[in-house]
XYZ file of C-alpha atoms in Angstrom:
557
model
C -26.117 -88.987 -9.103
C -26.591 -90.106 -12.896
C -24.864 -91.801 -14.813
C -22.906 -91.597 -19.041
C -26.257 -92.592 -20.233
C -28.018 -89.973 -18.949
C -25.561 -87.267 -19.803
C -25.624 -87.854 -23.295
C -29.380 -87.236 -23.750
C -29.516 -83.049 -21.172
C -29.792 -81.091 -23.452
C -29.334 -77.737 -22.773
C -32.535 -75.407 -22.605
C -33.889 -72.390 -25.838
C -32.301 -68.924 -25.914
C -35.031 -67.053 -23.242
C -36.257 -63.818 -25.370
C -38.276 -60.921 -23.574
C -42.279 -60.843 -24.674
C -41.697 -64.434 -25.394
C -45.222 -66.507 -25.018
C -44.085 -69.874 -25.984
C -45.957 -71.019 -23.250
C -49.487 -69.755 -24.402
C -49.340 -71.770 -27.726
C -48.788 -75.417 -26.813
C -49.372 -76.203 -23.144
C -49.403 -80.135 -22.852
C -46.207 -79.966 -24.701
C -43.046 -81.965 -23.214
C -40.173 -80.064 -24.167
C -41.089 -77.151 -21.029
C -37.819 -75.665 -20.773
C -38.049 -74.136 -23.684
C -40.859 -71.637 -22.611
C -40.578 -69.060 -19.761
C -42.641 -69.552 -16.376
C -44.833 -67.860 -15.437
C -43.705 -65.833 -11.390
C -47.354 -64.810 -10.517
C -48.918 -66.248 -7.511
C -45.618 -69.102 -7.401
C -43.383 -69.103 -4.055
C -39.922 -67.592 -4.179
C -39.181 -71.719 -3.287
C -40.499 -73.383 -6.898
C -39.677 -70.481 -9.507
C -37.019 -72.314 -11.553
C -34.500 -70.283 -13.047
C -34.667 -70.507 -17.661
C -30.329 -69.906 -17.719
C -30.342 -73.236 -15.076
C -29.305 -76.529 -16.492
C -31.890 -79.339 -15.224
C -32.354 -80.723 -12.276
C -30.946 -84.148 -12.912
C -27.811 -82.377 -14.419
C -25.915 -80.831 -10.195
C -22.630 -79.898 -11.593
C -20.220 -79.220 -15.666
C -17.687 -79.700 -13.356
C -16.080 -83.441 -11.726
C -17.604 -86.938 -11.506
C -18.622 -87.712 -8.373
C -17.984 -91.811 -8.895
C -14.356 -91.301 -11.191
C -13.199 -87.654 -10.151
C -12.839 -87.278 -13.989
C -14.633 -83.743 -15.915
C -16.854 -85.018 -17.554
C -16.805 -83.742 -22.162
C -18.937 -81.559 -22.999
C -21.585 -82.376 -25.900
C -19.860 -82.771 -29.519
C -22.869 -81.352 -30.456
C -25.022 -79.040 -29.535
C -28.486 -78.616 -31.302
C -29.976 -75.245 -33.194
C -32.847 -74.089 -32.313
C -34.779 -71.917 -33.616
C -36.265 -69.113 -32.105
C -39.788 -68.872 -31.101
C -41.579 -65.284 -32.373
C -41.523 -62.433 -30.204
C -45.201 -61.750 -29.049
C -45.426 -58.286 -27.803
C -47.534 -58.155 -24.225
C -49.954 -55.433 -23.483
C -48.429 -53.261 -20.941
C -50.686 -53.642 -17.681
C -52.722 -50.131 -16.521
C -50.612 -47.717 -14.335
C -51.500 -48.398 -10.845
C -51.767 -44.603 -10.663
C -55.149 -43.839 -12.541
C -54.517 -44.519 -15.984
C -57.454 -43.702 -18.127
C -55.990 -46.954 -20.541
C -57.943 -50.228 -19.855
C -56.307 -53.664 -19.187
C -55.313 -55.535 -22.999
C -53.872 -58.724 -21.698
C -54.064 -60.825 -18.819
C -50.706 -60.126 -17.571
C -50.075 -60.970 -14.458
C -50.077 -57.974 -11.696
C -47.366 -55.827 -9.304
C -47.696 -56.193 -6.456
C -45.467 -55.086 -3.332
C -43.669 -57.890 -0.155
C -47.209 -55.870 1.210
C -49.357 -55.653 -1.628
C -49.458 -52.280 -2.317
C -50.120 -51.935 -6.140
C -46.442 -50.516 -7.384
C -46.311 -48.098 -10.118
C -45.139 -49.064 -13.556
C -41.602 -48.619 -14.651
C -42.762 -46.193 -17.944
C -45.813 -45.416 -17.412
C -47.449 -41.869 -16.904
C -48.075 -39.764 -13.387
C -51.909 -39.471 -13.171
C -53.720 -35.846 -13.928
C -53.844 -33.346 -11.324
C -57.593 -32.794 -11.054
C -59.271 -29.748 -12.800
C -59.152 -26.447 -10.360
C -59.755 -22.658 -10.565
C -56.825 -22.006 -11.936
C -56.436 -23.931 -14.648
C -57.811 -25.819 -17.407
C -57.218 -28.640 -19.028
C -55.798 -27.505 -23.094
C -58.072 -28.094 -25.738
C -56.713 -30.765 -28.769
C -58.792 -28.933 -30.789
C -56.521 -26.071 -33.447
C -58.547 -22.331 -33.294
C -60.703 -21.740 -36.214
C -59.458 -18.171 -37.957
C -62.631 -15.630 -36.580
C -62.258 -12.764 -38.552
C -62.584 -9.220 -36.265
C -66.333 -7.349 -37.240
C -65.307 -4.231 -38.479
C -65.873 -1.162 -36.168
C -68.197 1.542 -37.872
C -65.808 4.097 -36.388
C -63.561 3.696 -38.431
C -63.804 5.637 -41.242
C -62.558 4.289 -45.097
C -58.297 5.145 -45.135
C -58.868 6.167 -49.159
C -61.419 8.982 -48.151
C -59.225 10.190 -45.852
C -58.151 13.433 -46.739
C -53.156 14.003 -46.186
C -53.165 17.569 -47.475
C -49.394 17.299 -46.762
C -48.577 15.125 -49.781
C -50.311 16.925 -52.341
C -49.794 20.506 -51.718
C -45.514 20.974 -50.163
C -45.104 23.402 -47.077
C -42.506 25.972 -48.853
C -41.965 26.072 -44.937
C -41.206 23.300 -43.640
C -38.283 22.975 -46.658
C -37.624 26.428 -44.380
C -36.997 24.959 -41.448
C -34.880 21.743 -42.391
C -32.326 24.393 -43.721
C -32.104 26.820 -40.554
C -32.059 23.762 -38.353
C -28.695 22.416 -40.091
C -27.388 25.338 -40.253
C -27.812 27.127 -37.431
C -25.918 23.600 -35.845
C -23.163 23.985 -38.046
C -23.053 27.292 -37.013
C -22.629 26.063 -33.594
C -20.070 23.899 -34.667
C -18.023 26.343 -36.403
C -17.973 28.600 -33.996
C -16.895 26.489 -30.702
C -14.735 24.590 -33.600
C -13.231 28.422 -34.025
C -13.356 29.367 -30.163
C -11.145 25.990 -28.886
C -9.027 27.999 -31.696
C -8.753 30.946 -31.266
C -8.267 30.275 -27.034
C -5.873 28.059 -27.659
C -3.498 30.817 -29.904
C -4.768 32.594 -27.404
C -2.343 31.645 -24.052
C 0.279 33.286 -23.410
C 3.434 31.309 -23.779
C 7.388 31.677 -23.721
C 8.249 32.021 -26.352
C 12.425 32.679 -25.948
C 15.264 29.911 -25.132
C 15.132 28.721 -21.943
C 18.408 29.105 -20.025
C 19.157 27.388 -16.912
C 20.238 28.692 -13.484
C 19.780 26.609 -11.437
C 19.548 22.502 -11.767
C 20.033 21.864 -7.873
C 18.379 17.903 -6.715
C 18.619 17.918 -3.750
C 21.541 14.446 -3.693
C 24.014 16.135 -2.455
C 24.853 16.182 1.839
C 23.851 18.933 4.060
C 26.489 20.983 4.289
C 27.485 20.806 0.709
C 23.585 22.320 0.439
C 24.113 24.340 2.422
C 27.531 25.142 2.741
C 30.168 28.678 1.234
C 30.097 26.729 -2.137
C 26.123 25.211 -1.960
C 23.026 26.932 -4.085
C 21.209 27.718 -1.111
C 21.339 30.234 1.853
C 19.844 29.684 5.500
C 18.331 32.559 6.947
C 19.011 32.961 10.563
C 15.858 35.674 12.199
C 13.628 35.089 14.612
C 11.204 38.863 14.128
C 9.008 37.674 12.635
C 9.969 38.417 9.046
C 6.967 41.445 8.420
C 4.687 38.710 9.302
C 4.598 38.821 12.794
C 5.392 34.461 12.957
C 6.046 32.679 16.082
C 9.259 30.733 14.238
C 12.693 31.550 15.156
C 15.086 30.299 11.692
C 17.673 28.455 12.583
C 20.550 26.816 10.775
C 20.673 23.725 12.729
C 20.387 20.592 10.622
C 17.413 19.898 12.844
C 15.406 22.200 10.584
C 16.978 22.225 7.558
C 18.334 18.854 5.703
C 18.566 17.634 3.099
C 18.859 12.863 2.679
C 17.626 10.221 -0.697
C 17.862 12.722 -2.683
C 14.552 15.139 -0.537
C 15.323 18.354 0.983
C 13.035 18.363 4.592
C 12.395 21.304 6.701
C 11.146 20.098 9.683
C 9.283 22.485 12.364
C 10.680 21.458 15.986
C 10.238 22.671 19.640
C 12.299 25.243 21.231
C 10.662 23.227 24.804
C 12.820 20.815 23.208
C 15.371 22.653 23.680
C 14.507 25.532 26.665
C 12.223 23.686 28.413
C 8.697 25.551 28.997
C 9.937 27.457 31.971
C 11.838 29.744 29.956
C 10.256 29.823 27.239
C 7.898 31.551 29.386
C 9.736 33.696 31.583
C 12.998 34.425 32.854
C 15.160 33.600 29.666
C 17.268 34.957 26.930
C 18.339 33.516 23.565
C 20.366 35.024 21.282
C 21.482 33.812 17.177
C 24.849 34.241 17.042
C 24.577 32.984 13.219
C 21.708 35.745 12.837
C 21.386 37.205 9.175
C 19.182 39.031 10.015
C 21.281 42.628 7.861
C 22.892 40.615 5.494
C 19.522 40.170 3.866
C 16.714 42.856 4.868
C 18.490 44.703 6.454
C 14.323 47.089 6.034
C 12.221 45.498 7.130
C 12.219 46.506 10.948
C 10.805 50.477 11.689
C 14.170 52.615 12.164
C 16.241 50.003 9.907
C 18.286 51.639 6.356
C 17.710 50.803 3.213
C 21.272 50.045 3.470
C 23.523 45.856 4.000
C 24.552 48.556 6.694
C 25.119 47.187 10.229
C 21.872 48.416 12.741
C 21.764 47.760 16.396
C 18.716 48.699 16.681
C 17.415 45.704 14.357
C 19.547 43.151 14.781
C 18.671 42.270 18.540
C 15.169 43.023 17.387
C 15.517 39.651 14.908
C 17.770 37.824 16.772
C 17.141 37.382 20.676
C 14.703 37.560 22.811
C 14.312 37.830 26.476
C 11.020 35.857 28.298
C 9.076 38.241 30.611
C 5.830 36.990 32.163
C 4.786 40.286 33.327
C 4.914 41.288 30.075
C 4.419 38.584 28.214
C 6.690 38.336 25.934
C 8.319 35.341 24.930
C 10.997 32.801 23.298
C 10.180 31.470 19.353
C 7.818 28.751 20.685
C 8.856 27.331 17.589
C 11.867 26.716 15.336
C 12.328 26.117 11.558
C 13.831 27.156 8.504
C 13.570 29.908 5.455
C 16.531 28.533 3.108
C 17.270 31.013 -0.251
C 18.674 32.166 -3.369
C 19.641 34.673 -3.017
C 23.605 34.337 -2.578
C 23.635 31.861 -5.518
C 20.633 32.255 -8.690
C 18.069 35.083 -9.412
C 15.868 35.297 -12.695
C 14.371 37.692 -13.957
C 11.485 36.984 -16.909
C 11.910 32.883 -17.597
C 10.426 29.676 -15.340
C 10.935 27.766 -12.376
C 10.008 24.467 -11.628
C 9.285 23.493 -7.580
C 8.757 19.953 -6.897
C 7.209 19.028 -3.318
C 4.607 17.713 -0.951
C 3.519 19.573 1.914
C 3.052 19.732 5.217
C 0.497 18.585 7.167
C -0.075 20.454 10.423
C -2.254 22.252 12.543
C -0.839 26.712 11.636
C 1.253 25.511 10.440
C 2.780 27.932 6.705
C 4.888 26.472 3.314
C 6.224 28.451 0.901
C 7.726 28.683 -2.181
C 7.850 33.124 -3.285
C 10.691 35.373 -4.475
C 11.633 38.995 -3.509
C 13.918 41.524 -5.422
C 17.700 40.766 -4.889
C 17.193 44.799 -5.004
C 14.403 47.116 -4.465
C 14.209 48.856 -7.205
C 10.794 50.473 -6.581
C 11.289 51.370 -2.720
C 11.311 49.084 0.685
C 8.278 46.518 0.205
C 6.078 45.840 -1.141
C 6.599 49.073 -3.784
C 9.391 46.090 -5.014
C 7.683 43.563 -5.577
C 6.502 40.090 -4.225
C 5.930 37.138 -6.086
C 4.487 34.007 -4.003
C 4.890 30.512 -6.055
C 2.543 28.795 -4.007
C 1.459 29.590 -0.568
C -0.856 27.390 1.876
C -2.081 26.154 5.183
C -0.694 22.294 7.198
C -4.779 22.766 8.735
C -6.836 19.874 7.239
C -9.133 20.194 4.779
C -11.891 20.846 7.605
C -10.762 23.853 8.202
C -12.819 27.010 6.468
C -10.579 28.719 5.475
C -8.549 26.929 2.719
C -6.653 24.072 5.404
C -3.758 21.792 3.324
C -6.515 21.169 -0.020
C -5.765 24.999 -1.100
C -3.297 26.423 -2.559
C -2.704 29.681 -3.505
C -0.006 32.213 -6.180
C -0.482 36.444 -5.845
C 1.013 38.665 -6.298
C 2.256 41.550 -3.612
C 2.814 45.414 -4.817
C 1.528 48.477 -3.842
C 3.231 52.498 -3.560
C 3.164 52.516 0.086
C 4.792 49.778 3.242
C 1.273 49.450 3.980
C -0.858 49.760 1.023
C -0.480 45.869 -0.320
C -3.110 45.515 -3.604
C -2.262 41.903 -3.586
C -6.360 41.402 -3.592
C -5.685 42.307 -6.821
C -4.178 40.193 -8.032
C -4.102 36.395 -6.689
C -6.327 32.805 -7.372
C -6.251 29.843 -6.220
C -6.745 25.739 -7.025
C -7.697 23.221 -4.361
C -7.757 19.238 -4.274
C -11.449 17.692 -3.915
C -10.899 14.807 -3.059
C -7.640 14.953 -1.138
C -5.038 17.375 -0.542
C -1.875 18.414 -1.109
C 0.027 16.743 1.368
C -1.377 12.677 0.250
C 1.447 12.657 -2.403
C 4.384 15.019 -4.437
C 3.293 18.263 -6.914
C 5.154 20.427 -9.527
C 3.982 23.994 -8.481
C 5.250 26.455 -11.441
C 6.120 30.458 -12.535
C 5.888 31.402 -16.088
C 6.959 34.757 -15.780
C 8.191 37.608 -19.119
C 7.814 40.790 -20.235
C 3.610 40.677 -21.883
C 2.872 38.021 -18.891
C 2.437 36.828 -16.048
C 1.093 32.518 -15.357
C 1.110 30.853 -11.901
C -0.061 27.427 -11.736
C -0.062 23.763 -10.373
C 0.899 20.932 -12.265
C -1.103 21.749 -15.393
C -0.899 24.996 -16.793
C -4.927 24.035 -16.584
C -4.940 24.021 -13.318
C -4.037 27.660 -12.836
C -3.925 29.831 -9.675
C -3.137 33.220 -11.385
C -2.830 34.087 -15.461
C -2.572 37.625 -15.270
C -0.781 39.907 -18.563
C 0.811 42.830 -18.385
C -2.132 45.263 -20.757
C -1.845 48.146 -18.131
C 0.220 49.386 -15.373
C -0.488 48.390 -11.727
C -0.377 51.769 -10.695
C -3.900 51.987 -13.270
C -4.549 48.350 -12.289
C -4.357 48.994 -8.380
C -7.557 51.921 -8.709
C -5.147 53.347 -6.141
C -7.520 56.946 -4.602
C -5.249 60.378 -4.859
C -4.700 61.153 -1.100
C -4.744 58.674 2.243
C -5.168 59.221 5.660
C -1.851 57.704 7.851
C -3.058 57.613 12.006
C -4.369 61.244 11.195
C -1.578 62.708 8.286
C -3.342 62.958 4.673
C -1.147 61.222 3.549
C -0.830 62.443 -1.295
C -0.439 58.813 -3.440
C 3.036 59.506 -5.814
C 3.009 56.653 -9.330
C 6.776 55.316 -7.355
C 6.501 53.239 -10.963
C 6.370 56.390 -12.909
C 9.102 55.710 -15.326
C 8.758 52.394 -15.485
C 6.673 49.811 -18.014
C 3.542 47.277 -18.246
C 5.225 45.532 -15.951
C 6.915 47.576 -13.342
C 7.279 46.517 -10.684
C 8.112 42.443 -11.663
C 10.263 43.300 -14.410
C 13.815 42.528 -11.698
C 15.943 40.202 -11.428
C 13.954 38.534 -8.359
C 15.560 35.018 -6.176
C 13.693 31.970 -5.068
C 12.864 31.572 -1.101
C 11.344 28.092 0.411
C 10.412 28.115 4.178
C 8.187 26.791 6.792
C 6.394 29.915 8.699
C 4.137 29.099 12.302
C 1.213 30.913 12.266
C 1.323 35.253 13.013
C -0.578 38.148 13.365
C -1.042 39.491 9.835
C -3.824 37.453 8.644
C -2.985 35.004 6.743
C -4.507 32.740 9.626
C -8.386 34.129 10.078
C -9.755 34.993 13.801
C -11.793 33.122 15.021
C -11.330 30.496 12.641
C -10.463 26.130 12.832
C -9.822 26.789 17.049
C -7.486 29.898 16.377
C -6.025 30.493 19.860
C -4.473 33.278 19.261
C -6.405 37.012 17.947
C -4.322 38.680 16.070
C -3.701 42.234 17.316
C -2.970 40.933 20.370
C -0.177 42.296 22.139
C 0.210 38.507 23.454
C -0.475 36.811 20.855
C 3.112 34.630 20.595
C 2.293 33.330 24.808
C -1.352 32.563 23.891
C -0.265 30.179 20.714
C 2.479 28.786 23.392
C 0.532 28.526 26.432
C -2.030 25.942 23.335
C 0.674 23.715 22.536
C -0.452 19.984 23.678
C -3.767 21.462 21.276
C -1.340 22.048 18.135
C 1.047 20.294 18.262
C -0.341 16.668 18.336
C -1.677 17.362 14.800
C 1.887 17.481 13.158
C 2.392 13.902 14.296
C 4.786 11.751 15.640
C 7.164 10.927 12.618
C 8.720 14.412 12.168
C 7.950 13.329 7.973
C 4.649 14.112 8.649
C 5.738 17.596 9.425
C 8.105 17.736 7.371
C 7.776 20.077 3.781
C 9.507 18.388 1.237
C 11.020 19.859 -1.834
């Protein structure tokens, strides 16, 4: 407990400065509170806090006797800050080579281990075979010794400087002249190639514009644009389908036309297809559409009983191998509504997927002016196969365009006028494509999507009989036939100078060679008498490739 007089004599400690060495100036000074004592080697309990009051003062808050707060001093003496003294750093524990310059205290941990100073540099690494001590002496610029193998540049001979080679200028102009001529020739070739592409220059008049937005009954009704052909005679190709007028095989939906194949066994059963069943098409249209297709029929629209029964009915018999057509499909035409002689045809379609499906967009003459097929011609805008890309004879990734023509029914020169286009990374069943025919008196072109993707481009620059290079005599069995030119009175475009109508159909199989034998696990042979039966018996093999939803195997237009 201190009195008030003691409090008046209390002087606050002077400020403390880092590096203060006032305790070294006067070790006998009585003002010991004015310097910072060294703590080296001093017990923790004896270290004096320079910012604490003297020992005689324990509290600045309340007088224990009176309970009053003592008054603060009225004036505080001013002290001059002692001159700061910079103390030399102690040598680092980690091997600094600097000698100690002062007697400052060492930093030692409680365990007795010397501590590294805060800003001391780490020790140097030992020298190894892969490291050297950096040299502080700058390198002197030393002049290299002159090689005795080099000649003085002033003595080297340079004849091309003094004497110009006359051929160098010629080579210069010749090089640039050839380059210029190459560019000019390329430009001319492009220009004349562009000008040589035949185009339809005449004005085109719309004959038929079908978007299939009408319902099925309207599209195929009496006033509709499309006529369903109903037959089961194979259409001269030995096809295995029967075409029907059923809305299960041809219908419109959401602005698209669907030609969809179905199984006959779903209606009459597989046993009836193979044996003991008679199937008649009550709405058969054979005599209206193709009266001359079968031998023995006449080239007229009058009723022909023999041809009618061969094309409109079938009887299954296991003994003879005759079967009912195992697939039902559709074939529609514009025979009764629209036809053109020269012009342009565009059909946008998506091809069906499935083994042995045969989609086609093609044209036949309204009147067989030059005789029965192929003398009057056939224009195939698009034909394809539904087999996968792995099929060895051009599957669904190929489309083909061609012209069928010839002087006899068994002599077709289609091999001279056909071509195809292919998709390298996809196929034509993946999306819709536009198949186009451009046709004039001078040329005919068939292409897909773009003229650059043409399947066939033919100029009518010579008569077709000359183009065919037919022999003067052909053999029909054992009887020789002197070949006559059926287009002798025509033009270079004959027989493709008459009205043609459009056909869209989905066929299945056939024996005319469109599906070559022994390719793609083909289950029948073209020359076999039981080809259709063999195909029907392999139904479990090919039907799963058609898909389960019906749309995959549909021909969409």
